PDB file of N, CA and C in Angstrom:
ATOM      1  N   MET A   1     -31.425  17.624   9.660  1.00  0.00           N
ATOM      2  CA  MET A   1     -30.982  16.436  10.379  1.00  0.00           C
ATOM      3  C   MET A   1     -30.066  15.560   9.523  1.00  0.00           C
ATOM      4  N   LYS A   2     -30.297  15.457   8.241  1.00  0.00           N
ATOM      5  CA  LYS A   2     -29.506  14.592   7.370  1.00  0.00           C
ATOM      6  C   LYS A   2     -28.022  14.974   7.336  1.00  0.00           C
ATOM      7  N   PRO A   3     -27.635  16.282   7.249  1.00  0.00           N
ATOM      8  CA  PRO A   3     -26.202  16.610   7.255  1.00  0.00           C
ATOM      9  C   PRO A   3     -25.491  16.114   8.511  1.00  0.00           C
ATOM     10  N   VAL A   4     -26.158  16.138   9.651  1.00  0.00           N
ATOM     11  CA  VAL A   4     -25.540  15.676  10.900  1.00  0.00           C
ATOM     12  C   VAL A   4     -25.256  14.180  10.814  1.00  0.00           C
ATOM     13  N   ILE A   5     -26.191  13.410  10.271  1.00  0.00           N
ATOM     14  CA  ILE A   5     -25.994  11.971  10.131  1.00  0.00           C
ATOM     15  C   ILE A   5     -24.839  11.689   9.170  1.00  0.00           C
ATOM     16  N   THR A   6     -24.763  12.432   8.079  1.00  0.00           N
ATOM     17  CA  THR A   6     -23.685  12.248   7.109  1.00  0.00           C
ATOM     18  C   THR A   6     -22.329  12.526   7.745  1.00  0.00           C
ATOM     19  N   ILE A   7     -22.237  13.595   8.504  1.00  0.00           N
ATOM     20  CA  ILE A   7     -20.981  13.942   9.179  1.00  0.00           C
ATOM     21  C   ILE A   7     -20.600  12.849  10.174  1.00  0.00           C
ATOM     22  N   LEU A   8     -21.568  12.357  10.913  1.00  0.00           N
ATOM     23  CA  LEU A   8     -21.285  11.294  11.880  1.00  0.00           C
ATOM     24  C   LEU A   8     -20.808  10.022  11.174  1.00  0.00           C
ATOM     25  N   ASP A   9     -21.406   9.719  10.013  1.00  0.00           N
ATOM     26  CA  ASP A   9     -20.953   8.555   9.242  1.00  0.00           C
ATOM     27  C   ASP A   9     -19.507   8.725   8.792  1.00  0.00           C
ATOM     28  N   TYR A  10     -19.154   9.924   8.307  1.00  0.00           N
ATOM     29  CA  TYR A  10     -17.777  10.190   7.884  1.00  0.00           C
ATOM     30  C   TYR A  10     -16.808  10.078   9.055  1.00  0.00           C
ATOM     31  N   LEU A  11     -17.209  10.601  10.210  1.00  0.00           N
ATOM     32  CA  LEU A  11     -16.351  10.515  11.394  1.00  0.00           C
ATOM     33  C   LEU A  11     -16.148   9.063  11.822  1.00  0.00           C
ATOM     34  N   LYS A  12     -17.211   8.282  11.750  1.00  0.00           N
ATOM     35  CA  LYS A  12     -17.109   6.867  12.114  1.00  0.00           C
ATOM     36  C   LYS A  12     -16.139   6.152  11.165  1.00  0.00           C
ATOM     37  N   GLY A  13     -16.261   6.422   9.858  1.00  0.00           N
ATOM     38  CA  GLY A  13     -15.359   5.825   8.874  1.00  0.00           C
ATOM     39  C   GLY A  13     -13.919   6.257   9.089  1.00  0.00           C
ATOM     40  N   ALA A  14     -13.719   7.536   9.389  1.00  0.00           N
ATOM     41  CA  ALA A  14     -12.366   8.052   9.635  1.00  0.00           C
ATOM     42  C   ALA A  14     -11.756   7.403  10.869  1.00  0.00           C
ATOM     43  N   ASN A  15     -12.545   7.211  11.914  1.00  0.00           N
ATOM     44  CA  ASN A  15     -12.039   6.567  13.133  1.00  0.00           C
ATOM     45  C   ASN A  15     -11.664   5.111  12.882  1.00  0.00           C
ATOM     46  N   LEU A  16     -12.454   4.413  12.059  1.00  0.00           N
ATOM     47  CA  LEU A  16     -12.114   3.025  11.722  1.00  0.00           C
ATOM     48  C   LEU A  16     -10.806   2.965  10.932  1.00  0.00           C
ATOM     49  N   MET A  17     -10.620   3.902   9.993  1.00  0.00           N
ATOM     50  CA  MET A  17      -9.385   3.934   9.213  1.00  0.00           C
ATOM     51  C   MET A  17      -8.190   4.257  10.108  1.00  0.00           C
ATOM     52  N   LEU A  18      -8.386   5.162  11.068  1.00  0.00           N
ATOM     53  CA  LEU A  18      -7.314   5.522  11.990  1.00  0.00           C
ATOM     54  C   LEU A  18      -6.919   4.331  12.860  1.00  0.00           C
ATOM     55  N   LYS A  19      -7.892   3.604  13.366  1.00  0.00           N
ATOM     56  CA  LYS A  19      -7.595   2.415  14.181  1.00  0.00           C
ATOM     57  C   LYS A  19      -6.845   1.374  13.362  1.00  0.00           C
ATOM     58  N   SER A  20      -7.246   1.200  12.114  1.00  0.00           N
ATOM     59  CA  SER A  20      -6.559   0.255  11.235  1.00  0.00           C
ATOM     60  C   SER A  20      -5.115   0.694  10.996  1.00  0.00           C
ATOM     61  N   ALA A  21      -4.899   1.989  10.785  1.00  0.00           N
ATOM     62  CA  ALA A  21      -3.552   2.517  10.575  1.00  0.00           C
ATOM     63  C   ALA A  21      -2.696   2.326  11.822  1.00  0.00           C
ATOM     64  N   GLN A  22      -3.262   2.565  12.993  1.00  0.00           N
ATOM     65  CA  GLN A  22      -2.517   2.386  14.235  1.00  0.00           C
ATOM     66  C   GLN A  22      -2.123   0.919  14.429  1.00  0.00           C
ATOM     67  N   LYS A  23      -3.027   0.013  14.091  1.00  0.00           N
ATOM     68  CA  LYS A  23      -2.732  -1.417  14.213  1.00  0.00           C
ATOM     69  C   LYS A  23      -1.597  -1.815  13.265  1.00  0.00           C
ATOM     70  N   LYS A  24      -1.648  -1.304  12.043  1.00  0.00           N
ATOM     71  CA  LYS A  24      -0.606  -1.624  11.067  1.00  0.00           C
ATOM     72  C   LYS A  24       0.735  -1.057  11.515  1.00  0.00           C
ATOM     73  N   THR A  25       0.738   0.126  12.115  1.00  0.00           N
ATOM     74  CA  THR A  25       1.972   0.727  12.605  1.00  0.00           C
ATOM     75  C   THR A  25       2.619  -0.160  13.660  1.00  0.00           C
ATOM     76  N   VAL A  26       1.824  -0.694  14.564  1.00  0.00           N
ATOM     77  CA  VAL A  26       2.343  -1.584  15.602  1.00  0.00           C
ATOM     78  C   VAL A  26       2.937  -2.846  14.970  1.00  0.00           C
ATOM     79  N   GLU A  27       2.255  -3.393  13.955  1.00  0.00           N
ATOM     80  CA  GLU A  27       2.758  -4.594  13.285  1.00  0.00           C
ATOM     81  C   GLU A  27       4.100  -4.321  12.602  1.00  0.00           C
ATOM     82  N   LEU A  28       4.251  -3.128  12.009  1.00  0.00           N
ATOM     83  CA  LEU A  28       5.473  -2.800  11.279  1.00  0.00           C
ATOM     84  C   LEU A  28       6.615  -2.377  12.198  1.00  0.00           C
ATOM     85  N   ASP A  29       6.318  -2.142  13.463  1.00  0.00           N
ATOM     86  CA  ASP A  29       7.339  -1.711  14.412  1.00  0.00           C
ATOM     87  C   ASP A  29       8.464  -2.732  14.549  1.00  0.00           C
ATOM     88  N   GLN A  30       8.184  -4.004  14.260  1.00  0.00           N
ATOM     89  CA  GLN A  30       9.201  -5.053  14.365  1.00  0.00           C
ATOM     90  C   GLN A  30      10.339  -4.855  13.367  1.00  0.00           C
ATOM     91  N   PHE A  31      10.108  -4.067  12.316  1.00  0.00           N
ATOM     92  CA  PHE A  31      11.128  -3.860  11.288  1.00  0.00           C
ATOM     93  C   PHE A  31      12.084  -2.702  11.613  1.00  0.00           C
ATOM     94  N   LYS A  32      11.794  -1.913  12.636  1.00  0.00           N
ATOM     95  CA  LYS A  32      12.635  -0.753  12.939  1.00  0.00           C
ATOM     96  C   LYS A  32      14.085  -1.156  13.142  1.00  0.00           C
ATOM     97  N   GLY A  33      14.971  -0.461  12.434  1.00  0.00           N
ATOM     98  CA  GLY A  33      16.394  -0.706  12.572  1.00  0.00           C
ATOM     99  C   GLY A  33      16.910  -1.881  11.757  1.00  0.00           C
ATOM    100  N   LYS A  34      16.020  -2.604  11.106  1.00  0.00           N
ATOM    101  CA  LYS A  34      16.453  -3.744  10.292  1.00  0.00           C
ATOM    102  C   LYS A  34      16.630  -3.312   8.839  1.00  0.00           C
ATOM    103  N   LEU A  35      17.473  -4.019   8.143  1.00  0.00           N
ATOM    104  CA  LEU A  35      17.702  -3.769   6.733  1.00  0.00           C
ATOM    105  C   LEU A  35      16.576  -4.427   5.943  1.00  0.00           C
ATOM    106  N   VAL A  36      15.820  -3.628   5.194  1.00  0.00           N
ATOM    107  CA  VAL A  36      14.634  -4.148   4.515  1.00  0.00           C
ATOM    108  C   VAL A  36      14.610  -3.747   3.044  1.00  0.00           C
ATOM    109  N   ILE A  37      13.800  -4.460   2.303  1.00  0.00           N
ATOM    110  CA  ILE A  37      13.453  -4.096   0.928  1.00  0.00           C
ATOM    111  C   ILE A  37      11.947  -3.851   0.933  1.00  0.00           C
ATOM    112  N   ILE A  38      11.543  -2.658   0.486  1.00  0.00           N
ATOM    113  CA  ILE A  38      10.126  -2.307   0.434  1.00  0.00           C
ATOM    114  C   ILE A  38       9.739  -2.111  -1.028  1.00  0.00           C
ATOM    115  N   THR A  39       8.650  -2.739  -1.445  1.00  0.00           N
ATOM    116  CA  THR A  39       8.175  -2.642  -2.824  1.00  0.00           C
ATOM    117  C   THR A  39       6.777  -2.027  -2.829  1.00  0.00           C
ATOM    118  N   ASP A  40       6.555  -1.092  -3.770  1.00  0.00           N
ATOM    119  CA  ASP A  40       5.244  -0.454  -3.851  1.00  0.00           C
ATOM    120  C   ASP A  40       4.370  -1.105  -4.911  1.00  0.00           C
ATOM    121  N   THR A  41       3.163  -0.558  -5.104  1.00  0.00           N
ATOM    122  CA  THR A  41       2.198  -1.134  -6.038  1.00  0.00           C
ATOM    123  C   THR A  41       2.660  -1.054  -7.488  1.00  0.00           C
ATOM    124  N   LYS A  42       3.585  -0.150  -7.803  1.00  0.00           N
ATOM    125  CA  LYS A  42       4.077   0.001  -9.172  1.00  0.00           C
ATOM    126  C   LYS A  42       5.346  -0.811  -9.429  1.00  0.00           C
ATOM    127  N   GLY A  43       5.817  -1.543  -8.426  1.00  0.00           N
ATOM    128  CA  GLY A  43       7.006  -2.365  -8.581  1.00  0.00           C
ATOM    129  C   GLY A  43       8.301  -1.669  -8.192  1.00  0.00           C
ATOM    130  N   LYS A  44       8.240  -0.382  -7.819  1.00  0.00           N
ATOM    131  CA  LYS A  44       9.431   0.334  -7.360  1.00  0.00           C
ATOM    132  C   LYS A  44       9.824  -0.223  -6.000  1.00  0.00           C
ATOM    133  N   SER A  45      11.125  -0.451  -5.816  1.00  0.00           N
ATOM    134  CA  SER A  45      11.566  -0.922  -4.507  1.00  0.00           C
ATOM    135  C   SER A  45      12.722  -0.073  -4.016  1.00  0.00           C
ATOM    136  N   VAL A  46      12.803   0.041  -2.709  1.00  0.00           N
ATOM    137  CA  VAL A  46      13.901   0.753  -2.058  1.00  0.00           C
ATOM    138  C   VAL A  46      14.453  -0.146  -0.975  1.00  0.00           C
ATOM    139  N   GLN A  47      15.734   0.041  -0.669  1.00  0.00           N
ATOM    140  CA  GLN A  47      16.397  -0.755   0.356  1.00  0.00           C
ATOM    141  C   GLN A  47      17.072   0.163   1.350  1.00  0.00           C
ATOM    142  N   GLY A  48      17.103  -0.262   2.581  1.00  0.00           N
ATOM    143  CA  GLY A  48      17.794   0.500   3.608  1.00  0.00           C
ATOM    144  C   GLY A  48      17.300   0.108   4.980  1.00  0.00           C
ATOM    145  N   PHE A  49      17.778   0.845   5.988  1.00  0.00           N
ATOM    146  CA  PHE A  49      17.343   0.591   7.355  1.00  0.00           C
ATOM    147  C   PHE A  49      15.961   1.200   7.553  1.00  0.00           C
ATOM    148  N   PHE A  50      15.010   0.376   7.987  1.00  0.00           N
ATOM    149  CA  PHE A  50      13.645   0.835   8.208  1.00  0.00           C
ATOM    150  C   PHE A  50      13.620   1.781   9.395  1.00  0.00           C
ATOM    151  N   LYS A  51      13.055   2.969   9.195  1.00  0.00           N
ATOM    152  CA  LYS A  51      12.977   3.944  10.277  1.00  0.00           C
ATOM    153  C   LYS A  51      11.573   4.051  10.834  1.00  0.00           C
ATOM    154  N   SER A  52      10.587   4.305   9.950  1.00  0.00           N
ATOM    155  CA  SER A  52       9.237   4.527  10.461  1.00  0.00           C
ATOM    156  C   SER A  52       8.203   4.382   9.358  1.00  0.00           C
ATOM    157  N   VAL A  53       6.954   4.345   9.793  1.00  0.00           N
ATOM    158  CA  VAL A  53       5.825   4.419   8.873  1.00  0.00           C
ATOM    159  C   VAL A  53       4.874   5.458   9.444  1.00  0.00           C
ATOM    160  N   GLU A  54       4.343   6.281   8.559  1.00  0.00           N
ATOM    161  CA  GLU A  54       3.342   7.254   8.984  1.00  0.00           C
ATOM    162  C   GLU A  54       2.230   7.249   7.945  1.00  0.00           C
ATOM    163  N   PHE A  55       1.097   7.756   8.326  1.00  0.00           N
ATOM    164  CA  PHE A  55      -0.037   7.754   7.423  1.00  0.00           C
ATOM    165  C   PHE A  55      -0.384   9.184   7.047  1.00  0.00           C
ATOM    166  N   VAL A  56      -0.459   9.448   5.753  1.00  0.00           N
ATOM    167  CA  VAL A  56      -0.724  10.782   5.231  1.00  0.00           C
ATOM    168  C   VAL A  56      -1.937  10.708   4.304  1.00  0.00           C
ATOM    169  N   ILE A  57      -2.567  11.847   4.090  1.00  0.00           N
ATOM    170  CA  ILE A  57      -3.710  11.905   3.185  1.00  0.00           C
ATOM    171  C   ILE A  57      -3.224  12.385   1.825  1.00  0.00           C
ATOM    172  N   ILE A  58      -3.388  11.546   0.820  1.00  0.00           N
ATOM    173  CA  ILE A  58      -3.024  11.881  -0.555  1.00  0.00           C
ATOM    174  C   ILE A  58      -4.225  11.561  -1.428  1.00  0.00           C
ATOM    175  N   ASP A  59      -4.647  12.532  -2.225  1.00  0.00           N
ATOM    176  CA  ASP A  59      -5.815  12.357  -3.099  1.00  0.00           C
ATOM    177  C   ASP A  59      -7.027  11.859  -2.318  1.00  0.00           C
ATOM    178  N   ASN A  60      -7.249  12.468  -1.163  1.00  0.00           N
ATOM    179  CA  ASN A  60      -8.405  12.167  -0.309  1.00  0.00           C
ATOM    180  C   ASN A  60      -8.460  10.722   0.190  1.00  0.00           C
ATOM    181  N   LYS A  61      -7.287  10.081   0.297  1.00  0.00           N
ATOM    182  CA  LYS A  61      -7.267   8.751   0.910  1.00  0.00           C
ATOM    183  C   LYS A  61      -6.052   8.634   1.806  1.00  0.00           C
ATOM    184  N   ILE A  62      -6.175   7.818   2.827  1.00  0.00           N
ATOM    185  CA  ILE A  62      -5.067   7.614   3.757  1.00  0.00           C
ATOM    186  C   ILE A  62      -4.061   6.674   3.104  1.00  0.00           C
ATOM    187  N   THR A  63      -2.823   7.126   3.066  1.00  0.00           N
ATOM    188  CA  THR A  63      -1.756   6.370   2.418  1.00  0.00           C
ATOM    189  C   THR A  63      -0.602   6.192   3.391  1.00  0.00           C
ATOM    190  N   ALA A  64      -0.038   4.998   3.422  1.00  0.00           N
ATOM    191  CA  ALA A  64       1.116   4.729   4.278  1.00  0.00           C
ATOM    192  C   ALA A  64       2.373   5.242   3.588  1.00  0.00           C
ATOM    193  N   ARG A  65       3.209   5.966   4.340  1.00  0.00           N
ATOM    194  CA  ARG A  65       4.489   6.439   3.818  1.00  0.00           C
ATOM    195  C   ARG A  65       5.590   5.835   4.689  1.00  0.00           C
ATOM    196  N   TYR A  66       6.438   5.016   4.068  1.00  0.00           N
ATOM    197  CA  TYR A  66       7.512   4.326   4.777  1.00  0.00           C
ATOM    198  C   TYR A  66       8.795   5.127   4.613  1.00  0.00           C
ATOM    199  N   THR A  67       9.543   5.270   5.680  1.00  0.00           N
ATOM    200  CA  THR A  67      10.808   5.991   5.641  1.00  0.00           C
ATOM    201  C   THR A  67      11.937   5.021   5.933  1.00  0.00           C
ATOM    202  N   ILE A  68      12.958   5.063   5.088  1.00  0.00           N
ATOM    203  CA  ILE A  68      14.127   4.224   5.321  1.00  0.00           C
ATOM    204  C   ILE A  68      15.382   5.074   5.208  1.00  0.00           C
ATOM    205  N   TYR A  69      16.453   4.620   5.855  1.00  0.00           N
ATOM    206  CA  TYR A  69      17.777   5.220   5.715  1.00  0.00           C
ATOM    207  C   TYR A  69      18.600   4.318   4.815  1.00  0.00           C
ATOM    208  N   HIS A  70      19.084   4.880   3.739  1.00  0.00           N
ATOM    209  CA  HIS A  70      19.951   4.094   2.861  1.00  0.00           C
ATOM    210  C   HIS A  70      21.289   3.868   3.552  1.00  0.00           C
ATOM    211  N   ILE A  71      21.954   2.808   3.159  1.00  0.00           N
ATOM    212  CA  ILE A  71      23.329   2.612   3.607  1.00  0.00           C
ATOM    213  C   ILE A  71      24.200   2.472   2.374  1.00  0.00           C
ATOM    214  N   LEU A  72      25.439   2.825   2.512  1.00  0.00           N
ATOM    215  CA  LEU A  72      26.374   2.777   1.405  1.00  0.00           C
ATOM    216  C   LEU A  72      27.478   1.780   1.710  1.00  0.00           C
ATOM    217  N   GLU A  73      27.978   1.139   0.672  1.00  0.00           N
ATOM    218  CA  GLU A  73      29.110   0.235   0.830  1.00  0.00           C
ATOM    219  C   GLU A  73      30.296   0.865   0.123  1.00  0.00           C
ATOM    220  N   CYS A  74      31.385   1.026   0.856  1.00  0.00           N
ATOM    221  CA  CYS A  74      32.569   1.673   0.292  1.00  0.00           C
ATOM    222  C   CYS A  74      33.809   0.934   0.774  1.00  0.00           C
ATOM    223  N   ASN A  75      34.582   0.388  -0.149  1.00  0.00           N
ATOM    224  CA  ASN A  75      35.797  -0.354   0.189  1.00  0.00           C
ATOM    225  C   ASN A  75      35.532  -1.447   1.218  1.00  0.00           C
ATOM    226  N   GLY A  76      34.426  -2.152   1.051  1.00  0.00           N
ATOM    227  CA  GLY A  76      34.108  -3.258   1.948  1.00  0.00           C
ATOM    228  C   GLY A  76      33.489  -2.837   3.268  1.00  0.00           C
ATOM    229  N   LEU A  77      33.356  -1.545   3.522  1.00  0.00           N
ATOM    230  CA  LEU A  77      32.739  -1.060   4.753  1.00  0.00           C
ATOM    231  C   LEU A  77      31.318  -0.609   4.458  1.00  0.00           C
ATOM    232  N   ILE A  78      30.427  -0.910   5.361  1.00  0.00           N
ATOM    233  CA  ILE A  78      29.037  -0.478   5.208  1.00  0.00           C
ATOM    234  C   ILE A  78      28.789   0.649   6.198  1.00  0.00           C
ATOM    235  N   MET A  79      28.252   1.740   5.680  1.00  0.00           N
ATOM    236  CA  MET A  79      28.006   2.894   6.554  1.00  0.00           C
ATOM    237  C   MET A  79      26.623   3.474   6.264  1.00  0.00           C
ATOM    238  N   ALA A  80      26.052   4.070   7.256  1.00  0.00           N
ATOM    239  CA  ALA A  80      24.743   4.699   7.095  1.00  0.00           C
ATOM    240  C   ALA A  80      24.885   5.970   6.283  1.00  0.00           C
ATOM    241  N   SER A  81      23.867   6.261   5.497  1.00  0.00           N
ATOM    242  CA  SER A  81      23.829   7.489   4.716  1.00  0.00           C
ATOM    243  C   SER A  81      22.822   8.435   5.341  1.00  0.00           C
ATOM    244  N   VAL A  82      23.027   9.712   5.144  1.00  0.00           N
ATOM    245  CA  VAL A  82      22.058  10.679   5.666  1.00  0.00           C
ATOM    246  C   VAL A  82      20.859  10.778   4.730  1.00  0.00           C
ATOM    247  N   HIS A  83      20.948  10.163   3.569  1.00  0.00           N
ATOM    248  CA  HIS A  83      19.849  10.207   2.611  1.00  0.00           C
ATOM    249  C   HIS A  83      18.702   9.320   3.073  1.00  0.00           C
ATOM    250  N   THR A  84      17.502   9.844   3.034  1.00  0.00           N
ATOM    251  CA  THR A  84      16.328   9.039   3.348  1.00  0.00           C
ATOM    252  C   THR A  84      15.469   8.930   2.095  1.00  0.00           C
ATOM    253  N   ASP A  85      14.581   7.974   2.081  1.00  0.00           N
ATOM    254  CA  ASP A  85      13.691   7.798   0.941  1.00  0.00           C
ATOM    255  C   ASP A  85      12.318   7.431   1.467  1.00  0.00           C
ATOM    256  N   TYR A  86      11.314   7.774   0.691  1.00  0.00           N
ATOM    257  CA  TYR A  86       9.937   7.454   1.054  1.00  0.00           C
ATOM    258  C   TYR A  86       9.343   6.571  -0.027  1.00  0.00           C
ATOM    259  N   ILE A  87       8.457   5.707   0.377  1.00  0.00           N
ATOM    260  CA  ILE A  87       7.712   4.907  -0.595  1.00  0.00           C
ATOM    261  C   ILE A  87       6.267   4.855  -0.113  1.00  0.00           C
ATOM    262  N   TYR A  88       5.344   5.015  -1.044  1.00  0.00           N
ATOM    263  CA  TYR A  88       3.923   5.067  -0.699  1.00  0.00           C
ATOM    264  C   TYR A  88       3.221   3.783  -1.107  1.00  0.00           C
ATOM    265  N   ASP A  89       2.187   3.427  -0.355  1.00  0.00           N
ATOM    266  CA  ASP A  89       1.364   2.255  -0.675  1.00  0.00           C
ATOM    267  C   ASP A  89       2.188   0.999  -0.935  1.00  0.00           C
ATOM    268  N   ALA A  90       3.023   0.655   0.003  1.00  0.00           N
ATOM    269  CA  ALA A  90       3.852  -0.542  -0.151  1.00  0.00           C
ATOM    270  C   ALA A  90       2.989  -1.795  -0.124  1.00  0.00           C
ATOM    271  N   VAL A  91       3.358  -2.762  -0.942  1.00  0.00           N
ATOM    272  CA  VAL A  91       2.647  -4.034  -0.947  1.00  0.00           C
ATOM    273  C   VAL A  91       3.500  -5.141  -0.346  1.00  0.00           C
ATOM    274  N   ASP A  92       4.805  -4.877  -0.207  1.00  0.00           N
ATOM    275  CA  ASP A  92       5.687  -5.905   0.337  1.00  0.00           C
ATOM    276  C   ASP A  92       6.816  -5.245   1.114  1.00  0.00           C
ATOM    277  N   ILE A  93       7.080  -5.754   2.292  1.00  0.00           N
ATOM    278  CA  ILE A  93       8.229  -5.321   3.078  1.00  0.00           C
ATOM    279  C   ILE A  93       8.877  -6.580   3.635  1.00  0.00           C
ATOM    280  N   ARG A  94      10.173  -6.738   3.369  1.00  0.00           N
ATOM    281  CA  ARG A  94      10.850  -7.948   3.845  1.00  0.00           C
ATOM    282  C   ARG A  94      12.270  -7.609   4.296  1.00  0.00           C
ATOM    283  N   VAL A  95      12.710  -8.374   5.248  1.00  0.00           N
ATOM    284  CA  VAL A  95      14.049  -8.193   5.802  1.00  0.00           C
ATOM    285  C   VAL A  95      15.059  -8.795   4.838  1.00  0.00           C
ATOM    286  N   THR A  96      16.188  -8.139   4.675  1.00  0.00           N
ATOM    287  CA  THR A  96      17.261  -8.655   3.844  1.00  0.00           C
ATOM    288  C   THR A  96      18.554  -8.638   4.659  1.00  0.00           C
ATOM    289  N   THR A  97      19.650  -9.000   4.042  1.00  0.00           N
ATOM    290  CA  THR A  97      20.936  -9.026   4.728  1.00  0.00           C
ATOM    291  C   THR A  97      21.918  -8.126   4.003  1.00  0.00           C
ATOM    292  N   TYR A  98      23.035  -7.849   4.642  1.00  0.00           N
ATOM    293  CA  TYR A  98      24.079  -7.039   4.005  1.00  0.00           C
ATOM    294  C   TYR A  98      24.566  -7.697   2.720  1.00  0.00           C
ATOM    295  N   LYS A  99      24.606  -9.018   2.742  1.00  0.00           N
ATOM    296  CA  LYS A  99      25.092  -9.748   1.579  1.00  0.00           C
ATOM    297  C   LYS A  99      24.217  -9.479   0.346  1.00  0.00           C
ATOM    298  N   ASN A 100      22.909  -9.338   0.559  1.00  0.00           N
ATOM    299  CA  ASN A 100      21.979  -9.112  -0.544  1.00  0.00           C
ATOM    300  C   ASN A 100      21.724  -7.628  -0.820  1.00  0.00           C
ATOM    301  N   TYR A 101      22.285  -6.774  -0.012  1.00  0.00           N
ATOM    302  CA  TYR A 101      22.002  -5.345  -0.138  1.00  0.00           C
ATOM    303  C   TYR A 101      22.784  -4.747  -1.299  1.00  0.00           C
ATOM    304  N   ARG A 102      22.104  -3.995  -2.120  1.00  0.00           N
ATOM    305  CA  ARG A 102      22.766  -3.266  -3.213  1.00  0.00           C
ATOM    306  C   ARG A 102      22.140  -1.881  -3.303  1.00  0.00           C
ATOM    307  N   TYR A 103      22.978  -0.872  -3.329  1.00  0.00           N
ATOM    308  CA  TYR A 103      22.497   0.501  -3.485  1.00  0.00           C
ATOM    309  C   TYR A 103      23.187   1.113  -4.695  1.00  0.00           C
ATOM    310  N   ASP A 104      22.426   1.460  -5.694  1.00  0.00           N
ATOM    311  CA  ASP A 104      22.989   2.048  -6.907  1.00  0.00           C
ATOM    312  C   ASP A 104      23.202   3.547  -6.690  1.00  0.00           C
ATOM    313  N   VAL A 105      24.467   3.963  -6.801  1.00  0.00           N
ATOM    314  CA  VAL A 105      24.788   5.385  -6.605  1.00  0.00           C
ATOM    315  C   VAL A 105      24.790   6.073  -7.947  1.00  0.00           C
TER     316      VAL A 105
END
């Protein structure tokens, strides 16, 4: 009987984590298509157009993976790049402007 209770406890915990992830996804949906700066727990930051957030399992824990599209500035023109970047466990996401955008090539 004990293994069944343990499995049910794990399932309950997994469902709570999934609901939390779904709620966070809805909150982050407001950033889609906006130019953002995302910073992770180690201080690494990336800039670009926010595309999506998904939740993946890394080292047996659910981790948020943010996807952005970089943009490039060339001769005063700003254009989208096909390059995408991922950042895990972000602690800060904020909207920025073209004026503040810098992409190191």
